[in-house]
Short mmCIF file of C-alpha atoms and ligand atoms in Angstrom, two decimals:
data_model
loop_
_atom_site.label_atom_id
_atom_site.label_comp_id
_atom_site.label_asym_id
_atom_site.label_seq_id
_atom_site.Cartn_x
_atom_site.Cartn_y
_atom_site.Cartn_z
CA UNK G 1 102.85 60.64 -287.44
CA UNK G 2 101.16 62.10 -290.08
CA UNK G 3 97.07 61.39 -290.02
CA UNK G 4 96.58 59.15 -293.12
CA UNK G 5 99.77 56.89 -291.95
CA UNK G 6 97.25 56.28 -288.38
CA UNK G 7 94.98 54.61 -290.53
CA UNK G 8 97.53 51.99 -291.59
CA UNK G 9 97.52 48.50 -289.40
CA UNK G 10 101.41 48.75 -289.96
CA UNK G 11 102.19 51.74 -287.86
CA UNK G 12 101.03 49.46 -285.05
CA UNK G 13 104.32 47.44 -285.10
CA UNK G 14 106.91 49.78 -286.77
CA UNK G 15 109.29 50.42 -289.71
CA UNK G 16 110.55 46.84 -289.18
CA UNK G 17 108.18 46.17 -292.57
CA UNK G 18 109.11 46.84 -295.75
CA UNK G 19 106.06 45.76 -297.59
CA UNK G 20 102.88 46.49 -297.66
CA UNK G 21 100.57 43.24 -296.39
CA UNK G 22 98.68 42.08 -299.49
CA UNK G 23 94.94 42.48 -299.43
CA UNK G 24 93.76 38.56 -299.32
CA UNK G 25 96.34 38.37 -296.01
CA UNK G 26 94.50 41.38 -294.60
CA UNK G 27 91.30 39.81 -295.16
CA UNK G 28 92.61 36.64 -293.74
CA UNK G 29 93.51 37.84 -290.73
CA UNK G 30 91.44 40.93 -289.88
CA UNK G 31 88.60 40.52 -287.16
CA UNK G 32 86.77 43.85 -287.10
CA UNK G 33 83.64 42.65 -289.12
CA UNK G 34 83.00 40.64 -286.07
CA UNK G 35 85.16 41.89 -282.69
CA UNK G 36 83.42 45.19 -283.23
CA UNK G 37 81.08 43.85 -281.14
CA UNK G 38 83.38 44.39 -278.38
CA UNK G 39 83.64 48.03 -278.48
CA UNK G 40 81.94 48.53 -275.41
CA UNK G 41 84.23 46.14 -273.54
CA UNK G 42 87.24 47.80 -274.96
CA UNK G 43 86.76 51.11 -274.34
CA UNK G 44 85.75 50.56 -270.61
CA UNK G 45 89.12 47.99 -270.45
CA UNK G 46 90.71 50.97 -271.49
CA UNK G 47 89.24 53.78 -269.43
CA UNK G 48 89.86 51.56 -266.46
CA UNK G 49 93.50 50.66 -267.46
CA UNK G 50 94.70 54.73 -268.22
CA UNK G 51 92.84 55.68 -264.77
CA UNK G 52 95.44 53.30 -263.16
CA UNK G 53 98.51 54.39 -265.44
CA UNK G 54 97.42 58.09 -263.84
CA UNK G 55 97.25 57.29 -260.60
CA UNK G 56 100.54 55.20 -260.66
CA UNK G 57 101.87 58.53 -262.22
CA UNK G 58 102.80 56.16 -265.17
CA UNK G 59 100.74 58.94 -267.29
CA UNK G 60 100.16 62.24 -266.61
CA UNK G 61 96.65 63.41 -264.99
CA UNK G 62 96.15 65.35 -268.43
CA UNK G 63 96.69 62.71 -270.56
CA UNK G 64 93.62 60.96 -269.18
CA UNK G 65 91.78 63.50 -269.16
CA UNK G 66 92.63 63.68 -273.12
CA UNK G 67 91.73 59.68 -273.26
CA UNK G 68 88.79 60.14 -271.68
CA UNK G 69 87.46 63.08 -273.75
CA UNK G 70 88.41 61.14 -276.86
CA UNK G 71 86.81 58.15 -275.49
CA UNK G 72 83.30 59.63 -275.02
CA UNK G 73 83.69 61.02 -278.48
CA UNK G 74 84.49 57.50 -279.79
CA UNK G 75 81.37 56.17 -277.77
CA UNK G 76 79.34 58.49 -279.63
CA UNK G 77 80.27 58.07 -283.09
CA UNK G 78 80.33 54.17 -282.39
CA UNK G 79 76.82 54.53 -281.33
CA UNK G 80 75.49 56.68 -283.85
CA UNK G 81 77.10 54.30 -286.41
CA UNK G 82 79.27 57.38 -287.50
CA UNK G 83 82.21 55.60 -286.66
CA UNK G 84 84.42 54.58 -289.73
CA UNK G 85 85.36 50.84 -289.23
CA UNK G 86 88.59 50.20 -290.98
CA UNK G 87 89.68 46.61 -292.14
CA UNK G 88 93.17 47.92 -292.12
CA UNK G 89 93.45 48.42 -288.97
CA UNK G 90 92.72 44.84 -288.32
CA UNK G 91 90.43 44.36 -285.30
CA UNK G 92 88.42 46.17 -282.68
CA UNK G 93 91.55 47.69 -280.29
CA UNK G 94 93.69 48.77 -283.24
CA UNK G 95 90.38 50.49 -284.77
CA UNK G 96 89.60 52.47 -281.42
CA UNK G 97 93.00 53.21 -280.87
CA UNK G 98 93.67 54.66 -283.75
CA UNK G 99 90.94 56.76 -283.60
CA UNK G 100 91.49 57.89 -279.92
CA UNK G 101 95.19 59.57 -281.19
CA UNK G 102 93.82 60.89 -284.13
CA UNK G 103 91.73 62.62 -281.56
CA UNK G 104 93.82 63.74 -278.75
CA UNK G 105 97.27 62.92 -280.03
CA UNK G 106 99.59 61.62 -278.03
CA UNK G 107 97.36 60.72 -275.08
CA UNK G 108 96.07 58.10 -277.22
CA UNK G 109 99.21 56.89 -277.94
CA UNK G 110 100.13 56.25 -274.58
CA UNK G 111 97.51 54.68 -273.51
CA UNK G 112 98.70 51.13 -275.14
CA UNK G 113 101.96 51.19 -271.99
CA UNK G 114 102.24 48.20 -269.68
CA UNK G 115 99.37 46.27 -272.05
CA UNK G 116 99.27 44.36 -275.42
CA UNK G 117 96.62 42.85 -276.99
CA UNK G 118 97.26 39.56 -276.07
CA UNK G 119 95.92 40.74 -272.19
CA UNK G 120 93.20 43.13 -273.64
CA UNK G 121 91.15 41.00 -275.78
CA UNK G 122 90.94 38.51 -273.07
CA UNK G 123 89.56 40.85 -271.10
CA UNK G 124 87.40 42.58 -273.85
CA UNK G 125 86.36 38.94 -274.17
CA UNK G 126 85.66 38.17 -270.33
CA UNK G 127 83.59 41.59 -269.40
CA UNK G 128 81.76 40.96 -272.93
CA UNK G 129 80.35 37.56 -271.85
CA UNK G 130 80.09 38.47 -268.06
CA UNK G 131 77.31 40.97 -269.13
CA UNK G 132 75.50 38.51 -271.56
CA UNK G 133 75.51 35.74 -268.72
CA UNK G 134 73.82 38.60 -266.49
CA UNK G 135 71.89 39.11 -269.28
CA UNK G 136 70.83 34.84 -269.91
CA UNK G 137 70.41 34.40 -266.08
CA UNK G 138 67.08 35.48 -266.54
CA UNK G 139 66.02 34.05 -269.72
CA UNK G 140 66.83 30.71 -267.50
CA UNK G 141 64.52 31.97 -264.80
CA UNK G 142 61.95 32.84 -267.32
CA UNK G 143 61.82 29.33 -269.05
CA UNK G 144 61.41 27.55 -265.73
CA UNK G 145 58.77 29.73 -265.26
CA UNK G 146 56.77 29.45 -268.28
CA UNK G 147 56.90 25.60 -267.52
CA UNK G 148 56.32 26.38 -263.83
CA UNK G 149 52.85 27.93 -265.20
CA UNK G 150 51.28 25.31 -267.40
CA UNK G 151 52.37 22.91 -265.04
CA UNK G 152 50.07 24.38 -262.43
CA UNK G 153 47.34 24.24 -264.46
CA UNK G 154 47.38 20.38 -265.38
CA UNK G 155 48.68 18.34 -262.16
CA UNK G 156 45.64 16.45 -262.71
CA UNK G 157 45.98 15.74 -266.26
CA UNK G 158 47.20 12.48 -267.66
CA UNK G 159 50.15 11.99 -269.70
CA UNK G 160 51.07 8.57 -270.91
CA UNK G 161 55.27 8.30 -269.71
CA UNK G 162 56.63 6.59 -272.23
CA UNK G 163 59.92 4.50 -272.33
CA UNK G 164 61.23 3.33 -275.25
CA UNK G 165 58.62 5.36 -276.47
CA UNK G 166 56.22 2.53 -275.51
CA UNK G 167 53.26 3.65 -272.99
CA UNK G 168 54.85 2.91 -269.76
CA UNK G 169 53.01 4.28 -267.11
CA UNK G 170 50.43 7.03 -266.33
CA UNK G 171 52.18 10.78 -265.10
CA UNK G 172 50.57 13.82 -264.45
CA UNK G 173 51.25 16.41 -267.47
CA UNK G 174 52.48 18.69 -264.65
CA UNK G 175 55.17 16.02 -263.28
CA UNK G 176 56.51 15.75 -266.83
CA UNK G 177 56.53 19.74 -267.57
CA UNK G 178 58.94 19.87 -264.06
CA UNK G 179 61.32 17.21 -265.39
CA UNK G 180 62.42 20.02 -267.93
CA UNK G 181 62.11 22.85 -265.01
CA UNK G 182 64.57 20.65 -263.06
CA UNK G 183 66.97 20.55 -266.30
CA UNK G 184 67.04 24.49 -266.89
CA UNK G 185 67.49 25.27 -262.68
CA UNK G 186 70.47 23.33 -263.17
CA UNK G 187 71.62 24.79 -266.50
CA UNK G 188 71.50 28.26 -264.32
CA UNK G 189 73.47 26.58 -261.75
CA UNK G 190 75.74 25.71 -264.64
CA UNK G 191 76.06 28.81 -265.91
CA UNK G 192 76.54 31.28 -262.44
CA UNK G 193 79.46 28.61 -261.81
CA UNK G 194 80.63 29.77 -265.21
CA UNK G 195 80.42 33.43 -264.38
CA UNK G 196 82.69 32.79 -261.63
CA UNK G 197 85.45 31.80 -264.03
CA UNK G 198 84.71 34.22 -266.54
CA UNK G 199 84.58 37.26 -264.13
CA UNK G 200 88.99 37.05 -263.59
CA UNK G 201 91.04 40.22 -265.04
CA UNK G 202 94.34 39.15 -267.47
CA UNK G 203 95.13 42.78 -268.01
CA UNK G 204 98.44 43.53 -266.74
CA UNK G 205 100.00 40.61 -268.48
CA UNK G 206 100.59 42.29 -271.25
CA UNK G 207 102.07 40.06 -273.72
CA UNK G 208 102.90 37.32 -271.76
CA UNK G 209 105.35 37.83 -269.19
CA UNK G 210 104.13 40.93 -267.68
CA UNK G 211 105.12 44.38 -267.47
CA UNK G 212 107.81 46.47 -265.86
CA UNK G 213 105.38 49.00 -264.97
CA UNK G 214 104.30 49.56 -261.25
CA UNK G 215 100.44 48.54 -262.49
CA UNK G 216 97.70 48.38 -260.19
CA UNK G 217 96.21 44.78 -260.98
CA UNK G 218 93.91 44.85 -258.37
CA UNK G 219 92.30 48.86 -259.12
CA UNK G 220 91.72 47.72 -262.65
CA UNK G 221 89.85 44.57 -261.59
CA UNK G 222 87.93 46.72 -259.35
CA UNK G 223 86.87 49.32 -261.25
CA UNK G 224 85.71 46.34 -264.00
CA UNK G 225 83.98 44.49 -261.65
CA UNK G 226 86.60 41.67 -261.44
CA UNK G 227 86.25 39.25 -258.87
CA UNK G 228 89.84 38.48 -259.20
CA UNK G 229 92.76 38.57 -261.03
CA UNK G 230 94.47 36.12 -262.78
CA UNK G 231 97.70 35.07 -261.42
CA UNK G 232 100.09 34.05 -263.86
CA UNK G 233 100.76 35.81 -267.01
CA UNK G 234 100.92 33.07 -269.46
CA UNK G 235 97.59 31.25 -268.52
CA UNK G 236 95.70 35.02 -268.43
CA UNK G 237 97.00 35.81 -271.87
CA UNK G 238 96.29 32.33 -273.53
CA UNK G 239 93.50 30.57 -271.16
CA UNK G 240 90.43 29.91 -273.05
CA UNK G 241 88.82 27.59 -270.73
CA UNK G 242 85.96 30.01 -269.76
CA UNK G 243 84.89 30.31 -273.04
CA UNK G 244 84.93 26.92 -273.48
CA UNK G 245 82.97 26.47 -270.53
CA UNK G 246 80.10 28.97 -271.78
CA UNK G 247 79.79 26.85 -274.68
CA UNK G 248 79.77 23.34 -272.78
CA UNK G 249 76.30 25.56 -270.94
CA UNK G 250 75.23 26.41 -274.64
CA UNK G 251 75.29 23.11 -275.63
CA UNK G 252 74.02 21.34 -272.61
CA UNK G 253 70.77 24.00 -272.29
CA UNK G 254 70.32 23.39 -275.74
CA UNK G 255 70.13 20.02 -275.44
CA UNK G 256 67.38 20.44 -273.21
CA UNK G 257 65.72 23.03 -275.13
CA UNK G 258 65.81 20.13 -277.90
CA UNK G 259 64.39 17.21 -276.37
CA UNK G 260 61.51 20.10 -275.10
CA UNK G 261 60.99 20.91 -278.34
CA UNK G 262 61.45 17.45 -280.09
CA UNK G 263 58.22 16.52 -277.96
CA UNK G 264 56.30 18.93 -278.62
CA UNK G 265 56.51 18.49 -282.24
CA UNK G 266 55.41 14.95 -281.79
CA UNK G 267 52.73 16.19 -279.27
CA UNK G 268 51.62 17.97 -282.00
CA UNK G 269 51.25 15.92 -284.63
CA UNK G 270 48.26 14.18 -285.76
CA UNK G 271 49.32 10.98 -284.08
CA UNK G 272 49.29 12.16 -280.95
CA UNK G 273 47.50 15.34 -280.79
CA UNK G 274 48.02 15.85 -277.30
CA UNK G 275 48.61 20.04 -277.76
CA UNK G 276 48.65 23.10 -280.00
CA UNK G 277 50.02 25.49 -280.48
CA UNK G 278 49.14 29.01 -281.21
CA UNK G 279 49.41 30.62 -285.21
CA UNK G 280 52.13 32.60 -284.49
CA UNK G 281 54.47 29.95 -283.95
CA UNK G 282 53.35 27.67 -286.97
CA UNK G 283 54.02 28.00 -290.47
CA UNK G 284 51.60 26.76 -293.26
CA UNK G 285 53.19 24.66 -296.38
CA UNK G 286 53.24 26.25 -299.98
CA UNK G 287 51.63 23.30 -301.36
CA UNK G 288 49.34 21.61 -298.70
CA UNK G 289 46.89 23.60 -297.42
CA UNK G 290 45.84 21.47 -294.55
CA UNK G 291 49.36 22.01 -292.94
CA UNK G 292 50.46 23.71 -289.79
CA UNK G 293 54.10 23.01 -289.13
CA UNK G 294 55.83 23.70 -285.98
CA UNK G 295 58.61 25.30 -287.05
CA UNK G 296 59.68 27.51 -284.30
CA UNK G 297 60.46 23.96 -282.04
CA UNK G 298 61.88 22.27 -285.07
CA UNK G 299 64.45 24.93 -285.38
CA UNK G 300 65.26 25.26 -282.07
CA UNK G 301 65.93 21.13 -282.29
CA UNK G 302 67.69 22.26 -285.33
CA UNK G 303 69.81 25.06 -283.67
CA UNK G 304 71.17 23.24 -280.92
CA UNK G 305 73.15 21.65 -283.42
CA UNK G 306 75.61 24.06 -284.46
CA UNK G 307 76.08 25.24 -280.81
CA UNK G 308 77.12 21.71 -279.83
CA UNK G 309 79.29 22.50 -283.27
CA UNK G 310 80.63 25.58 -281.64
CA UNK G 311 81.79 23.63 -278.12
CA UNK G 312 83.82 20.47 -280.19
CA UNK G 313 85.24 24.01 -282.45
CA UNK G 314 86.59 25.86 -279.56
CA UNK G 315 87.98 23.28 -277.84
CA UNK G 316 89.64 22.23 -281.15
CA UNK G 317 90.99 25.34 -281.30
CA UNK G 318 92.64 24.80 -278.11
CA UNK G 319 94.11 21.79 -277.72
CA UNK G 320 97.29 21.96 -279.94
CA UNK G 321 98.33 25.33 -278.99
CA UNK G 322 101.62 26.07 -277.01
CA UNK G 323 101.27 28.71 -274.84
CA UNK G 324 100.89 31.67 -274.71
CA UNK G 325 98.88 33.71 -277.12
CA UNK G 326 98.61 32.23 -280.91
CA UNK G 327 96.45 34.20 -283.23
CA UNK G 328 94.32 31.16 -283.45
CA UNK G 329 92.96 32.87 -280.53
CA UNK G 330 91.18 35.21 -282.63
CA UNK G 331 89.19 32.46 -283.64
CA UNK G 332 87.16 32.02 -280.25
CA UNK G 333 84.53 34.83 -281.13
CA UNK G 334 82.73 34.09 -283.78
CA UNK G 335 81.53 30.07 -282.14
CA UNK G 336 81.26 32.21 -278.83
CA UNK G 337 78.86 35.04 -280.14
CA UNK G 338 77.02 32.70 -282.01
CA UNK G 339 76.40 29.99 -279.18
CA UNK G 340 75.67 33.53 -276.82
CA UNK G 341 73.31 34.43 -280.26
CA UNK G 342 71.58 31.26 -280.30
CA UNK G 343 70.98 30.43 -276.75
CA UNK G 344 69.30 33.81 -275.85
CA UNK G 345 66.93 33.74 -279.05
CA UNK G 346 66.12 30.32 -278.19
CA UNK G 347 65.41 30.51 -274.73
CA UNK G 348 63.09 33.69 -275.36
CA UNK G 349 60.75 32.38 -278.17
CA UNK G 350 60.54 28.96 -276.22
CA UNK G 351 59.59 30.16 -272.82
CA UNK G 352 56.90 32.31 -275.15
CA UNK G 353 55.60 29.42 -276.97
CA UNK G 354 55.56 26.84 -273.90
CA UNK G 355 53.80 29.53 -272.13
CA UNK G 356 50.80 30.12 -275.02
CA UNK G 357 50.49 25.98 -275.54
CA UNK G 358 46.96 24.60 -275.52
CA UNK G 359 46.93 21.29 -274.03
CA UNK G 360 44.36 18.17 -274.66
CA UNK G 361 43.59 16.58 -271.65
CA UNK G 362 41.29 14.23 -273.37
CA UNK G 363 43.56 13.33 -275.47
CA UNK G 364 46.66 12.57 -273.79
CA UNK G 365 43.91 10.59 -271.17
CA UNK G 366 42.90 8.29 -274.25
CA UNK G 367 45.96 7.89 -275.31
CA UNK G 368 47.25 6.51 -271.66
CA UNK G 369 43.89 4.26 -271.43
CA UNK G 370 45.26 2.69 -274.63
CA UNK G 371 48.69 1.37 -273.74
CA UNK G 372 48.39 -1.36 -270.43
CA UNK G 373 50.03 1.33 -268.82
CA UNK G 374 48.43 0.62 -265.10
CA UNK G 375 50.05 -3.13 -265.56
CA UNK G 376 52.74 -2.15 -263.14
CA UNK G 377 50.23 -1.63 -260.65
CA UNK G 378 48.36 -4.81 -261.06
CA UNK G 379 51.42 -6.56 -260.55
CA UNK G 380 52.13 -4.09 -257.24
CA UNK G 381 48.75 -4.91 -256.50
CA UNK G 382 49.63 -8.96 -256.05
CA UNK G 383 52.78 -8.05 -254.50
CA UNK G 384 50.41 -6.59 -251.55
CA UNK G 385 48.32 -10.38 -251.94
CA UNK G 386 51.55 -11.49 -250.71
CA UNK G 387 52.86 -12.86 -254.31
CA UNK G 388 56.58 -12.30 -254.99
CA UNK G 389 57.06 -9.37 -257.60
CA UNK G 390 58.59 -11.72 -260.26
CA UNK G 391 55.52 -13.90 -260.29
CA UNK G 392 53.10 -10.97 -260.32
CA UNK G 393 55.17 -9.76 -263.42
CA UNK G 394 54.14 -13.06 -265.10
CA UNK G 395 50.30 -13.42 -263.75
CA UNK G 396 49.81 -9.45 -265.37
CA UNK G 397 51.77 -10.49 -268.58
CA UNK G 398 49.27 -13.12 -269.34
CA UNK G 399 46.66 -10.86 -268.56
CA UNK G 400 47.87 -8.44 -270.66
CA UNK G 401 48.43 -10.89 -273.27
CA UNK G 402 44.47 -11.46 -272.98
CA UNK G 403 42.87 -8.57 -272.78
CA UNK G 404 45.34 -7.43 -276.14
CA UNK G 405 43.73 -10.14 -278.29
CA UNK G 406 40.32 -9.19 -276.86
CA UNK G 407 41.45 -5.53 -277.85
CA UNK G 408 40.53 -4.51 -274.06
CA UNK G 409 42.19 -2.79 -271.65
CA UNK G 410 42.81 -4.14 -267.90
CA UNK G 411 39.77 -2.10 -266.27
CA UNK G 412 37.55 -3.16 -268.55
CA UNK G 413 37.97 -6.65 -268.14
CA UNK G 414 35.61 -8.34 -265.60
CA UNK G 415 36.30 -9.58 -262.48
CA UNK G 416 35.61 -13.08 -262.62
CA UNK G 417 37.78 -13.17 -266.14
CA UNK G 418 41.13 -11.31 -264.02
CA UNK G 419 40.42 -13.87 -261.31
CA UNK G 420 41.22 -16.16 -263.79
CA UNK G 421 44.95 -15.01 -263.99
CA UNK G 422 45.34 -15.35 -260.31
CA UNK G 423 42.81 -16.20 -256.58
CA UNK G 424 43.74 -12.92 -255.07
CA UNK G 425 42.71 -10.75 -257.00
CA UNK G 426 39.66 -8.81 -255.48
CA UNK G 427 36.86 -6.22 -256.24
CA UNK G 428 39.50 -3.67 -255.17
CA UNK G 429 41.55 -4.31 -257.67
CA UNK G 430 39.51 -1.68 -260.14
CA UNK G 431 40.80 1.14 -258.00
CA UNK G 432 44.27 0.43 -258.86
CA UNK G 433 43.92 -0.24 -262.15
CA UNK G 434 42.49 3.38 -263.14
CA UNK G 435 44.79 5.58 -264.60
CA UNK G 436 44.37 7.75 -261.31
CA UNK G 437 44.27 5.40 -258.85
CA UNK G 438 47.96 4.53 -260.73
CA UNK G 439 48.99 8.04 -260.49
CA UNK G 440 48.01 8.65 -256.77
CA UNK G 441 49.77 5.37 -255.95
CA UNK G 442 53.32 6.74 -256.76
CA UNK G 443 53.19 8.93 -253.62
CA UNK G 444 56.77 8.51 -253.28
CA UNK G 445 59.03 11.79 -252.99
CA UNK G 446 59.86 12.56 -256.34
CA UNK G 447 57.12 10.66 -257.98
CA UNK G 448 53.98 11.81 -260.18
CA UNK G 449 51.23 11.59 -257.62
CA UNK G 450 49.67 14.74 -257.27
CA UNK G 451 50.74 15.77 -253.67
CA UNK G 452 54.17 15.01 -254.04
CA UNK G 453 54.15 17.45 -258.02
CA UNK G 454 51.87 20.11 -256.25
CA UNK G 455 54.62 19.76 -253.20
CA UNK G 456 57.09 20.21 -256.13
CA UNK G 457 55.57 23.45 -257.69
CA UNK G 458 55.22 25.34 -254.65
CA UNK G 459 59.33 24.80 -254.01
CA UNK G 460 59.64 26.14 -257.50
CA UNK G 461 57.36 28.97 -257.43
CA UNK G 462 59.21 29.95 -254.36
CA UNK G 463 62.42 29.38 -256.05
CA UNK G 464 61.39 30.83 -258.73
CA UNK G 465 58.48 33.71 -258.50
CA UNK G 466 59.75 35.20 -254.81
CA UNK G 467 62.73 37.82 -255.25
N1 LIG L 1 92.30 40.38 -282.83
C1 LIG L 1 93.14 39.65 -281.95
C2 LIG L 1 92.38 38.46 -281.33
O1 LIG L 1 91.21 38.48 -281.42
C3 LIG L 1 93.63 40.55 -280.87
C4 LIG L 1 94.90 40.11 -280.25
C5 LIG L 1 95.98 40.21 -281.25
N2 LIG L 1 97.26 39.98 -280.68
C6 LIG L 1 98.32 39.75 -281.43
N3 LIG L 1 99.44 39.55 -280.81
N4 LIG L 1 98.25 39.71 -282.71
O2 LIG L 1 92.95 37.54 -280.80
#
């Protein structure tokens, strides 16, 4: 083979062609612009895959000592960006391939025995994303703990809960920061599950059916840091399901991330103006110069979008293929690099922002004074006069109804005026209907009173801030 006829895609399956493949359908179906990014993946699928060949004495000792020479050239050239890319070799493997027995000659072409391509981009695929879920893990960790850190600060500051997005009931600020820390522990959950699924060797399948070499399944999946191997040759070569599961994480922590952010743009706004946030993460307007937009949370909203895009795309892609492999296949990578993409950004410049907020305490305080939201506890106050709970509701809706054309909250109206609504209510009746005396009422496990979210935070920070 002559060296300009290596850098045609066609010597990869033979004089069976007798025409050229036109330049749109090479287009079409290349991948390299984007499975490049699986170089790394490929070359260590491979170095693992001719070490076994040699020790099976499928290959001889010398030829992988040739590969791996010509492998560690390749490495270097990729990473120095000297490498030439070619479309017409079509995708990542053919590209490195190529270039390996241009190298060492025929080393390089033996390296492709007992495999196809079908079993090595799956596991290209598979060690790619095993790395970038070690790599998220602690993006996860480091959200929770951003949270975990303004929460500390304000478990005696007042948020209105809404529901409805009517005042509902007084929380501490710190009590509704851990609501989100509890969503992101179990996104990591989520995604070390994931890992387990992802971290499962195909190579050895080869095409489909497997190979009648004497490979070494289990040496490969060691040396890659395989937990296991898959065991049947048609699911290995076509399963996509752990791809598929990344992006149901992706689109489920992004969710998250969106309702996070989705309140802290309304937080921020003048209506509320219950936090800031700091310069860097706002964006003036080109015609208004009073604005400061928060951009940064409005994109992430924005972005969790077109990974929840990426999750109904994939499994699209799946669900009318027979088995095994179908070149639809190739297109898993782009919706999974981009959901991978999107998610670690995300998480980063969130966990900074939450981290830098400035909250109002004042505010948010005012705002919760404003909305009847202690009228629960009158009526839990009457339940403890002995009044059943439905009849309480009633006695504290006409109070409410009251003190609303009066423009007055609860507290503020005078005893001998609530004693008008019902007998038993007494002097003590001020202590429940303070915001605080609200919050430290809902000493329940789980609820907002301050012992039971400080008991919280110091489970988290142990979870979370003790290796
Ligand atoms: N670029 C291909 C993909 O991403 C590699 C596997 C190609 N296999 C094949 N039989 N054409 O799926």
């Amino acid at each position: 083979m002559s060296a300009n006829q290596l850098d045609k895609k066609s010597e990869a399956w033979s004089a069976l062609f007798s025409e050229p493949m036109s330049d749109l359908v090479k287009r079409y179906t290349s991948s390299v612009s984007f499975d490049k990014r699986l170089w790394k993946a490929d070359i260590a699928g491979s170095l693992a895959h001719a070490e076994m060949l040699a020790a099976q004495s499928v290959i001889a000792a010398q030829d992988l000592a040739d590969i791996r020479r010509g492998m560690a050239q390749i490495t270097q050239e990729i990473e120095s960006g000297a490498f030439d890319w070619k479309l017409d070799l079509e995708d990542v493997h053919l590209n490195i391939e190529a270039r390996l027995t241009q190298l060492v000659g025929d080393a390089g072409k033996r390296l492709h025995t007992g495999r196809s391509r079908n079993d090595q981009v799956a596991t290209d695929v598979r060690l790619w994303l095993r790395d970038e879920i070690d790599a998220l893990l602690p993006l996860l960790a480091a959200m929770q703990q951003a949270l975990v850190g303004v929460a500390e600060r304000h478990v005696e500051t007042i948020l209105p809960g809404f529901t409805h997005m009517q005042v509902a009931q007084p929380v501490s600020f710190a009590h509704h920061l851990l609501a989100y820390v509890e969503m992101f522990a179990r996104d990591a959950e989520r995604l070390a599950d994931v890992r387990k699924r992802v971290n499962v060797l195909p190579l050895g399948a080869a095409a489909l059916a497997g190979t009648s070499y004497p490979l070494d399944r289990e040496r490969v999946a060691k040396t890659l840091g395989f937990d296991a191997v898959c065991q049947n040759s048609l699911d290995a070569v076509s399963d996509r399901d752990f791809a598929i599961e990344f992006a149901s994480f992706a689109s489920i922590t992004m969710m998250h991330v969106s309702r996070l952010a989705e309140e802290i743009v309304l937080w921020m706004s003048q209506n509320f103006g219950f936090i800031n946030l700091a310069d860097r993460y706002c964006t003036g307007s080109s015609i208004m110069p009073q604005k400061r937009n928060p951009d940064v949370a409005e994109l992430a909203r924005g972005k969790s979008g077109r990974v929840v895009g990426h999750l109904m795309g994939l499994l699209t892609l799946m669900k009318g293929q027979p088995l095994t492999y179908n070149k639809d296949n190739q297109e898993d990578k782009e919706p999974l690099f981009d959901s991978v993409d999107t998610v670690r950004d995300t998480l980063r410049i969130m966990a900074e922002m939450v981290a830098g907020i400035v909250v109002k305490p004042e505010a948010m305080e005012r705002a919760a004074l404003k909305g009847y939201a202690t009228a629960t506890d009158l009526a839990d106050y009457l339940v403890k006069k002995g009044l059943p709970f439905r009849d309480a509701h009633e006695v504290v809706a006409h109070a409410v109804k009251f003190a609303l054309s009066e423009e007055r909250d609860l507290g503020d109206l005078p005893l001998d005026v609530l004693q008008g609504f019902h007998a038993a209510i007494g002097e003590d009746v001020f202590d429940v209907l303070t915001l605080r005396g609200s919050l430290n009422a809902r000493n329940v496990l789980g609820g907002t009173a301050p012992d039971q979210v400080r008991a919280q935070l110091a489970r988290h920070r142990k979870r979370l801030f003790t290796a």
